[in-house]
Tab-separated table of C-alpha atoms and ligand atoms in Angstrom:
chain	number	residue	atom	x	y	z
A	1	MET	CA	6.766	-23.972	-16.425
A	2	PRO	CA	4.090	-26.678	-16.197
A	3	GLY	CA	3.418	-27.921	-12.678
A	4	HIS	CA	0.768	-27.829	-10.017
A	5	PRO	CA	-0.683	-24.337	-9.625
A	6	ALA	CA	-1.027	-22.693	-6.230
A	7	VAL	CA	-4.736	-22.677	-5.362
A	8	HIS	CA	-5.841	-19.519	-3.539
A	9	ARG	CA	-9.195	-19.424	-1.775
A	10	THR	CA	-9.271	-15.814	-0.576
A	11	ALA	CA	-8.709	-12.426	-2.169
A	12	GLY	CA	-5.973	-11.746	0.385
A	13	ASP	CA	-4.048	-14.910	-0.504
A	14	VAL	CA	-4.089	-14.426	-4.252
A	15	ARG	CA	-3.299	-10.722	-3.913
A	16	ALA	CA	-0.247	-11.504	-1.759
A	17	ALA	CA	0.997	-14.122	-4.237
A	18	LEU	CA	0.586	-11.734	-7.172
A	19	VAL	CA	2.328	-8.895	-5.333
A	20	GLY	CA	5.290	-11.293	-5.159
A	21	GLU	CA	5.099	-11.933	-8.913
A	22	ARG	CA	5.032	-8.219	-9.691
A	23	ARG	CA	7.908	-7.453	-7.297
A	24	ALA	CA	9.935	-10.046	-9.185
A	25	GLY	CA	9.278	-7.991	-12.333
A	26	ARG	CA	6.793	-10.417	-13.881
A	27	THR	CA	3.783	-9.342	-15.922
A	28	VAL	CA	0.501	-10.802	-14.722
A	29	ALA	CA	-2.377	-12.166	-16.809
A	30	LEU	CA	-5.901	-12.905	-15.563
A	31	VAL	CA	-8.177	-15.488	-17.213
A	32	PRO	CA	-11.620	-15.466	-15.571
A	33	THR	CA	-13.623	-18.698	-15.909
A	34	MET	CA	-16.510	-20.552	-14.327
A	35	GLY	CA	-14.639	-23.867	-14.587
A	36	ALA	CA	-15.680	-27.082	-16.404
A	37	LEU	CA	-12.825	-26.122	-18.677
A	38	HIS	CA	-12.619	-27.051	-22.364
A	39	ALA	CA	-10.462	-26.171	-25.354
A	40	GLY	CA	-12.060	-22.706	-25.570
A	41	HIS	CA	-10.781	-21.858	-22.107
A	42	ALA	CA	-7.457	-23.508	-22.994
A	43	SER	CA	-7.017	-21.121	-25.928
A	44	LEU	CA	-7.326	-18.138	-23.574
A	45	VAL	CA	-4.900	-19.706	-21.116
A	46	ASP	CA	-2.359	-20.562	-23.825
A	47	ARG	CA	-2.425	-17.029	-25.144
A	48	ALA	CA	-2.047	-15.623	-21.625
A	49	VAL	CA	0.910	-17.944	-20.918
A	50	ALA	CA	2.515	-16.925	-24.217
A	51	GLU	CA	2.100	-13.188	-23.598
A	52	CYS	CA	2.630	-12.795	-19.835
A	53	ASP	CA	5.024	-14.154	-17.203
A	54	ALA	CA	2.561	-15.223	-14.503
A	55	VAL	CA	-0.986	-16.349	-15.222
A	56	VAL	CA	-3.821	-16.493	-12.728
A	57	ALA	CA	-6.978	-18.301	-13.803
A	58	SER	CA	-10.059	-17.818	-11.695
A	59	ILE	CA	-12.602	-20.593	-11.273
A	60	PHE	CA	-15.762	-19.134	-9.841
A	61	VAL	CA	-19.334	-20.068	-10.683
A	62	ASN	CA	-20.591	-16.534	-10.161
A	63	PRO	CA	-24.022	-16.677	-8.530
A	64	LEU	CA	-24.649	-12.992	-9.328
A	65	GLN	CA	-24.789	-13.633	-13.077
A	66	PHE	CA	-27.461	-16.353	-12.855
A	67	GLY	CA	-31.110	-15.346	-12.773
A	68	PRO	CA	-33.867	-17.068	-10.808
A	69	GLY	CA	-34.693	-20.424	-12.415
A	70	GLU	CA	-31.377	-20.582	-14.300
A	71	ASP	CA	-28.838	-23.397	-14.014
A	72	LEU	CA	-26.653	-22.221	-11.096
A	73	GLU	CA	-27.109	-25.471	-9.154
A	74	GLN	CA	-26.658	-27.781	-12.166
A	75	TYR	CA	-23.755	-25.861	-13.709
A	76	PRO	CA	-20.975	-28.450	-14.260
A	77	ARG	CA	-18.187	-28.438	-11.689
A	78	ARG	CA	-14.942	-30.360	-12.263
A	79	PHE	CA	-12.483	-28.586	-10.020
A	80	ASP	CA	-9.674	-31.153	-9.763
A	81	ASP	CA	-9.588	-31.781	-13.522
A	82	ASP	CA	-9.631	-28.037	-14.150
A	83	VAL	CA	-6.672	-27.385	-11.837
A	84	ALA	CA	-4.699	-30.231	-13.422
A	85	MET	CA	-5.389	-28.887	-16.932
A	86	LEU	CA	-4.385	-25.364	-15.926
A	87	GLY	CA	-1.166	-26.652	-14.377
A	88	GLU	CA	-0.267	-28.607	-17.505
A	89	ARG	CA	-0.646	-25.452	-19.576
A	90	GLY	CA	1.637	-23.377	-17.359
A	91	VAL	CA	-0.813	-21.522	-15.112
A	92	ALA	CA	0.918	-20.702	-11.809
A	93	HIS	CA	-2.069	-19.479	-9.782
A	94	VAL	CA	-5.691	-20.529	-9.502
A	95	PHE	CA	-8.086	-18.235	-7.675
A	96	ALA	CA	-11.140	-20.187	-6.555
A	97	PRO	CA	-12.968	-18.218	-3.882
A	98	GLU	CA	-16.043	-19.407	-2.014
A	99	ALA	CA	-19.264	-17.705	-3.110
A	100	THR	CA	-20.062	-17.026	0.533
A	101	THR	CA	-16.998	-14.793	0.881
A	102	PHE	CA	-16.488	-13.400	-2.646
A	103	ALA	CA	-20.146	-12.735	-3.518
A	104	PRO	CA	-21.989	-12.884	-0.196
A	105	PRO	CA	-25.678	-11.953	-0.019
A	106	GLU	CA	-24.738	-8.863	1.998
A	107	LEU	CA	-22.628	-7.436	-0.868
A	108	ARG	CA	-23.808	-3.811	-1.085
A	109	THR	CA	-22.043	-2.713	-4.257
A	110	THR	CA	-22.978	-3.470	-7.840
A	111	VAL	CA	-21.046	-2.451	-10.935
A	112	SER	CA	-23.631	-1.737	-13.596
A	113	VAL	CA	-22.866	-0.784	-17.185
A	114	ARG	CA	-25.837	1.427	-17.976
A	115	GLY	CA	-27.544	1.921	-21.285
A	116	PRO	CA	-28.473	-0.078	-24.331
A	117	LEU	CA	-25.289	-2.176	-24.622
A	118	ALA	CA	-26.071	-4.153	-21.453
A	119	GLU	CA	-29.863	-4.007	-21.899
A	120	ARG	CA	-30.102	-5.693	-25.291
A	121	PHE	CA	-29.929	-9.380	-26.243
A	122	GLU	CA	-28.334	-11.263	-23.311
A	123	GLY	CA	-29.192	-8.314	-21.062
A	124	ALA	CA	-32.863	-8.473	-22.085
A	125	SER	CA	-33.106	-12.272	-21.910
A	126	ARG	CA	-31.222	-12.488	-18.619
A	127	PRO	CA	-32.118	-9.448	-16.462
A	128	GLY	CA	-29.317	-8.628	-14.022
A	129	HIS	CA	-26.853	-10.927	-15.805
A	130	PHE	CA	-24.423	-8.231	-16.887
A	131	ASP	CA	-24.542	-6.499	-13.487
A	132	GLY	CA	-23.425	-9.819	-12.021
A	133	VAL	CA	-20.679	-10.197	-14.625
A	134	ALA	CA	-19.498	-6.583	-14.299
A	135	THR	CA	-19.412	-6.707	-10.495
A	136	ILE	CA	-17.388	-9.919	-10.316
A	137	VAL	CA	-15.046	-9.016	-13.203
A	138	THR	CA	-14.333	-5.684	-11.484
A	139	LYS	CA	-13.606	-7.514	-8.212
A	140	LEU	CA	-11.311	-9.984	-9.990
A	141	LEU	CA	-9.441	-7.122	-11.670
A	142	ALA	CA	-9.150	-5.268	-8.360
A	143	VAL	CA	-7.761	-8.361	-6.625
A	144	ALA	CA	-5.363	-9.541	-9.337
A	145	LEU	CA	-4.375	-6.135	-10.807
A	146	PRO	CA	-3.332	-7.891	-14.015
A	147	ASP	CA	-1.504	-6.288	-16.917
A	148	ARG	CA	-3.812	-8.162	-19.292
A	149	ALA	CA	-7.140	-9.951	-18.926
A	150	TYR	CA	-8.346	-12.532	-21.458
A	151	PHE	CA	-11.947	-13.030	-22.573
A	152	GLY	CA	-13.506	-15.095	-25.350
A	153	GLU	CA	-15.406	-13.673	-28.313
A	154	LYS	CA	-17.823	-16.571	-27.713
A	155	ASP	CA	-19.416	-14.167	-25.201
A	156	LEU	CA	-19.155	-11.182	-27.517
A	157	GLN	CA	-21.592	-8.951	-25.648
A	158	GLN	CA	-19.855	-9.729	-22.358
A	159	LEU	CA	-16.565	-8.712	-23.986
A	160	ALA	CA	-18.110	-5.383	-25.030
A	161	VAL	CA	-19.474	-4.862	-21.499
A	162	VAL	CA	-16.051	-5.596	-19.971
A	163	ARG	CA	-14.289	-3.256	-22.413
A	164	THR	CA	-16.802	-0.547	-21.486
A	165	LEU	CA	-16.377	-0.896	-17.729
A	166	VAL	CA	-12.577	-0.972	-18.029
A	167	ARG	CA	-12.658	2.220	-20.098
A	168	ASP	CA	-15.247	3.993	-17.940
A	169	LEU	CA	-13.509	3.150	-14.648
A	170	ASP	CA	-9.997	3.863	-16.036
A	171	LEU	CA	-8.840	0.414	-14.984
A	172	PRO	CA	-5.185	-0.106	-15.939
A	173	VAL	CA	-5.593	-3.397	-17.796
A	174	ASP	CA	-5.460	-4.452	-21.434
A	175	VAL	CA	-8.550	-6.477	-22.311
A	176	VAL	CA	-7.676	-9.157	-24.868
A	177	GLY	CA	-10.473	-10.754	-26.929
A	178	CYS	CA	-9.795	-14.294	-28.200
A	179	PRO	CA	-11.491	-16.070	-31.145
A	180	ILE	CA	-14.228	-18.662	-30.678
A	181	VAL	CA	-13.014	-22.255	-30.476
A	182	ARG	CA	-15.355	-24.757	-32.151
A	183	ASP	CA	-15.645	-28.516	-32.199
A	184	VAL	CA	-14.788	-30.220	-35.514
A	185	ASP	CA	-18.488	-30.199	-36.428
A	186	GLY	CA	-18.702	-26.425	-35.873
A	187	LEU	CA	-20.462	-26.336	-32.488
A	188	ALA	CA	-18.981	-23.539	-30.372
A	189	LEU	CA	-17.442	-25.094	-27.267
A	190	SER	CA	-19.340	-24.303	-24.093
A	191	SER	CA	-19.509	-25.815	-20.628
A	192	ARG	CA	-23.291	-25.920	-21.189
A	193	ASN	CA	-22.879	-28.332	-24.136
A	194	ALA	CA	-22.681	-30.989	-21.390
A	195	TYR	CA	-26.468	-30.571	-21.046
A	196	LEU	CA	-27.046	-31.775	-24.627
A	197	ALA	CA	-28.113	-35.364	-25.305
A	198	ALA	CA	-26.597	-36.873	-28.473
A	199	ASP	CA	-29.598	-36.055	-30.680
A	200	GLU	CA	-29.858	-32.551	-29.209
A	201	ARG	CA	-26.191	-31.971	-29.975
A	202	GLY	CA	-26.988	-32.708	-33.624
A	203	HIS	CA	-29.871	-30.221	-33.568
A	204	ALA	CA	-27.629	-27.616	-31.901
A	205	LEU	CA	-25.383	-27.573	-34.977
A	206	ALA	CA	-28.103	-25.440	-36.614
A	207	LEU	CA	-26.738	-22.372	-34.783
A	208	ALA	CA	-23.252	-22.620	-36.258
A	209	ALA	CA	-24.666	-23.637	-39.647
A	210	ALA	CA	-26.921	-20.548	-39.746
A	211	LEU	CA	-23.943	-18.343	-38.864
A	212	ARG	CA	-21.765	-19.951	-41.549
A	213	ASP	CA	-24.507	-19.343	-44.129
A	214	ALA	CA	-24.779	-15.718	-42.975
A	215	GLN	CA	-21.031	-15.301	-43.501
A	216	ALA	CA	-21.074	-17.031	-46.889
A	217	THR	CA	-23.981	-14.963	-48.227
A	218	TRP	CA	-23.032	-11.629	-46.600
A	219	ALA	CA	-23.380	-8.858	-49.142
A	220	GLY	CA	-23.429	-5.901	-46.748
A	221	ASP	CA	-27.215	-5.893	-46.182
A	222	ALA	CA	-28.020	-6.345	-42.485
A	223	THR	CA	-31.765	-6.588	-43.053
A	224	ALA	CA	-31.431	-9.434	-45.540
A	225	ALA	CA	-28.878	-11.242	-43.367
A	226	ARG	CA	-31.135	-10.976	-40.288
A	227	ARG	CA	-34.111	-12.328	-42.238
A	228	ALA	CA	-32.125	-15.350	-43.504
A	229	LEU	CA	-30.622	-16.028	-40.053
A	230	ARG	CA	-34.048	-16.003	-38.386
A	231	ALA	CA	-35.576	-18.185	-41.096
A	232	ALA	CA	-32.760	-20.748	-40.722
A	233	LEU	CA	-33.169	-20.988	-36.950
A	234	GLU	CA	-36.960	-21.053	-37.074
A	235	ALA	CA	-36.812	-23.940	-39.574
A	236	ALA	CA	-34.347	-25.946	-37.453
A	237	PRO	CA	-35.941	-28.859	-35.580
A	238	CYS	CA	-35.826	-28.882	-31.765
A	239	VAL	CA	-34.288	-25.380	-31.714
A	240	GLU	CA	-36.215	-22.644	-29.896
A	241	PRO	CA	-34.640	-19.368	-31.034
A	242	ASP	CA	-34.368	-16.564	-28.470
A	243	TYR	CA	-32.813	-13.958	-30.756
A	244	ALA	CA	-31.000	-13.832	-34.079
A	245	ASP	CA	-29.718	-10.482	-35.253
A	246	VAL	CA	-27.026	-8.475	-36.981
A	247	VAL	CA	-25.302	-5.970	-34.697
A	248	ASP	CA	-22.440	-3.563	-34.300
A	249	PRO	CA	-20.158	-5.643	-32.022
A	250	ARG	CA	-19.090	-2.588	-29.974
A	251	THR	CA	-22.562	-1.328	-29.066
A	252	PHE	CA	-24.829	-4.286	-29.860
A	253	GLU	CA	-27.024	-1.878	-31.771
A	254	ALA	CA	-29.088	-3.813	-34.331
A	255	LEU	CA	-28.047	-2.796	-37.839
A	256	GLU	CA	-30.423	-2.102	-40.712
A	257	GLY	CA	-29.908	-2.089	-44.465
A	258	ARG	CA	-26.536	-1.286	-45.995
A	259	VAL	CA	-23.587	-1.674	-43.584
A	260	ASP	CA	-20.019	-0.590	-44.205
A	261	GLY	CA	-18.584	-0.843	-40.676
A	262	PRO	CA	-18.201	-3.802	-38.335
A	263	ALA	CA	-21.110	-6.256	-38.247
A	264	HIS	CA	-21.620	-9.488	-36.333
A	265	ALA	CA	-24.389	-12.050	-36.491
A	266	VAL	CA	-25.470	-13.050	-32.964
A	267	VAL	CA	-27.783	-15.901	-32.029
A	268	ALA	CA	-29.219	-17.450	-28.878
A	269	ALA	CA	-31.469	-20.484	-28.729
A	270	ARG	CA	-32.639	-23.181	-26.401
A	271	VAL	CA	-31.938	-26.786	-27.409
A	272	GLY	CA	-33.296	-29.236	-24.865
A	273	ARG	CA	-32.395	-27.753	-21.498
A	274	ALA	CA	-29.295	-25.956	-22.809
A	275	ARG	CA	-29.422	-22.267	-23.643
A	276	LEU	CA	-26.742	-21.729	-26.285
A	277	ILE	CA	-25.232	-18.549	-27.724
A	278	ASP	CA	-22.959	-18.096	-30.721
A	279	ASN	CA	-21.838	-15.378	-33.101
A	280	ALA	CA	-19.796	-14.755	-36.231
A	281	VAL	CA	-18.141	-11.769	-37.851
A	282	LEU	CA	-19.849	-10.629	-41.047
A	283	GLY	CA	-18.122	-7.490	-42.149
A	284	GLY	CA	-15.789	-4.643	-41.450
A	285	PRO	CA	-12.759	-4.229	-39.235
A	286	ARG	CA	-13.226	-5.629	-35.773
B	1	AMP	P1	-17.070	-19.302	-18.882
B	1	AMP	O1	-16.303	-20.296	-18.055
B	1	AMP	O2	-18.113	-19.912	-19.747
B	1	AMP	O3	-17.547	-18.116	-18.057
B	1	AMP	O4	-16.015	-18.712	-19.895
B	1	AMP	C1	-14.804	-18.150	-19.451
B	1	AMP	C2	-14.139	-17.441	-20.607
B	1	AMP	O5	-13.891	-18.381	-21.649
B	1	AMP	C3	-15.030	-16.343	-21.195
B	1	AMP	O6	-14.216	-15.211	-21.517
B	1	AMP	C4	-15.587	-16.999	-22.421
B	1	AMP	O7	-15.924	-16.093	-23.446
B	1	AMP	C5	-14.432	-17.877	-22.843
B	1	AMP	N1	-14.912	-18.979	-23.683
B	1	AMP	C6	-15.898	-19.859	-23.392
B	1	AMP	N2	-16.122	-20.683	-24.450
B	1	AMP	C7	-15.245	-20.310	-25.427
B	1	AMP	C8	-14.988	-20.768	-26.756
B	1	AMP	N3	-15.655	-21.772	-27.305
B	1	AMP	N4	-14.036	-20.129	-27.467
B	1	AMP	C9	-13.342	-19.093	-26.928
B	1	AMP	N5	-13.546	-18.619	-25.682
B	1	AMP	C10	-14.485	-19.213	-24.937
């Protein structure tokens, strides 16, 4: 029922409210976000509202997942608009803790998904990023104890990291991956698109265009697809590619040559002061 959500500032408050929901026999959904909400977030929320009885959305700009020199301070914050949007879509609870209490400097425990999955691509470009994600996602799951938690395929490697930690720690939650929402021109929606000036936004379309070409020309050869993807991004004006590759979406292992199983094209690039990531399915069951 649309209305104004209850805003909880502490783990204790949101836990108590959700205990009440569960006692009343309601299923609980968690949608973790960093706020500055857009239609991509809305798609997760709408699915959660459709599939569960009580939805809690978290709004927390997680300092642990930002590296030194990244955009933690500038990250867009629009709390009142976010809460209003969540209420309109039927979210009953917003969990918006203070960083000083939820991720204080004296936090002694880190959840770290070891091995290549979290070390490649985003993990290599942003050291410590996935430890920060895994630690806060684990805390959010521990606080909310949801039946289902919703994540976007926009952050495909993050989704794989979350699936891994949930499996490894035997957490009793269904992780639901939701498709990427794009603007009409193809740009994947991101809170960081706010950093793009009008001309930069035009240049940023090269990421989605390269991915569309990779899908259109996919003939099962990862090496050829990688070469074309890299060439497209390197030729794009005002785009500084970070990586462009063809991977197994479960392990983020780079694929070579003939591929029969699942394959995704993944790209990251800097356009102006925005670091953008995007991906697209190429082949196989997901
Ligand atoms: P963020 O607020 O950027 O941390 O994102 C919160 C959740 O929304 C994550 O699970 C993201 O993958 C998801 N998300 C962000 N952008 C999109 C998008 N364009 N389409 C689908 N999901 C998205």
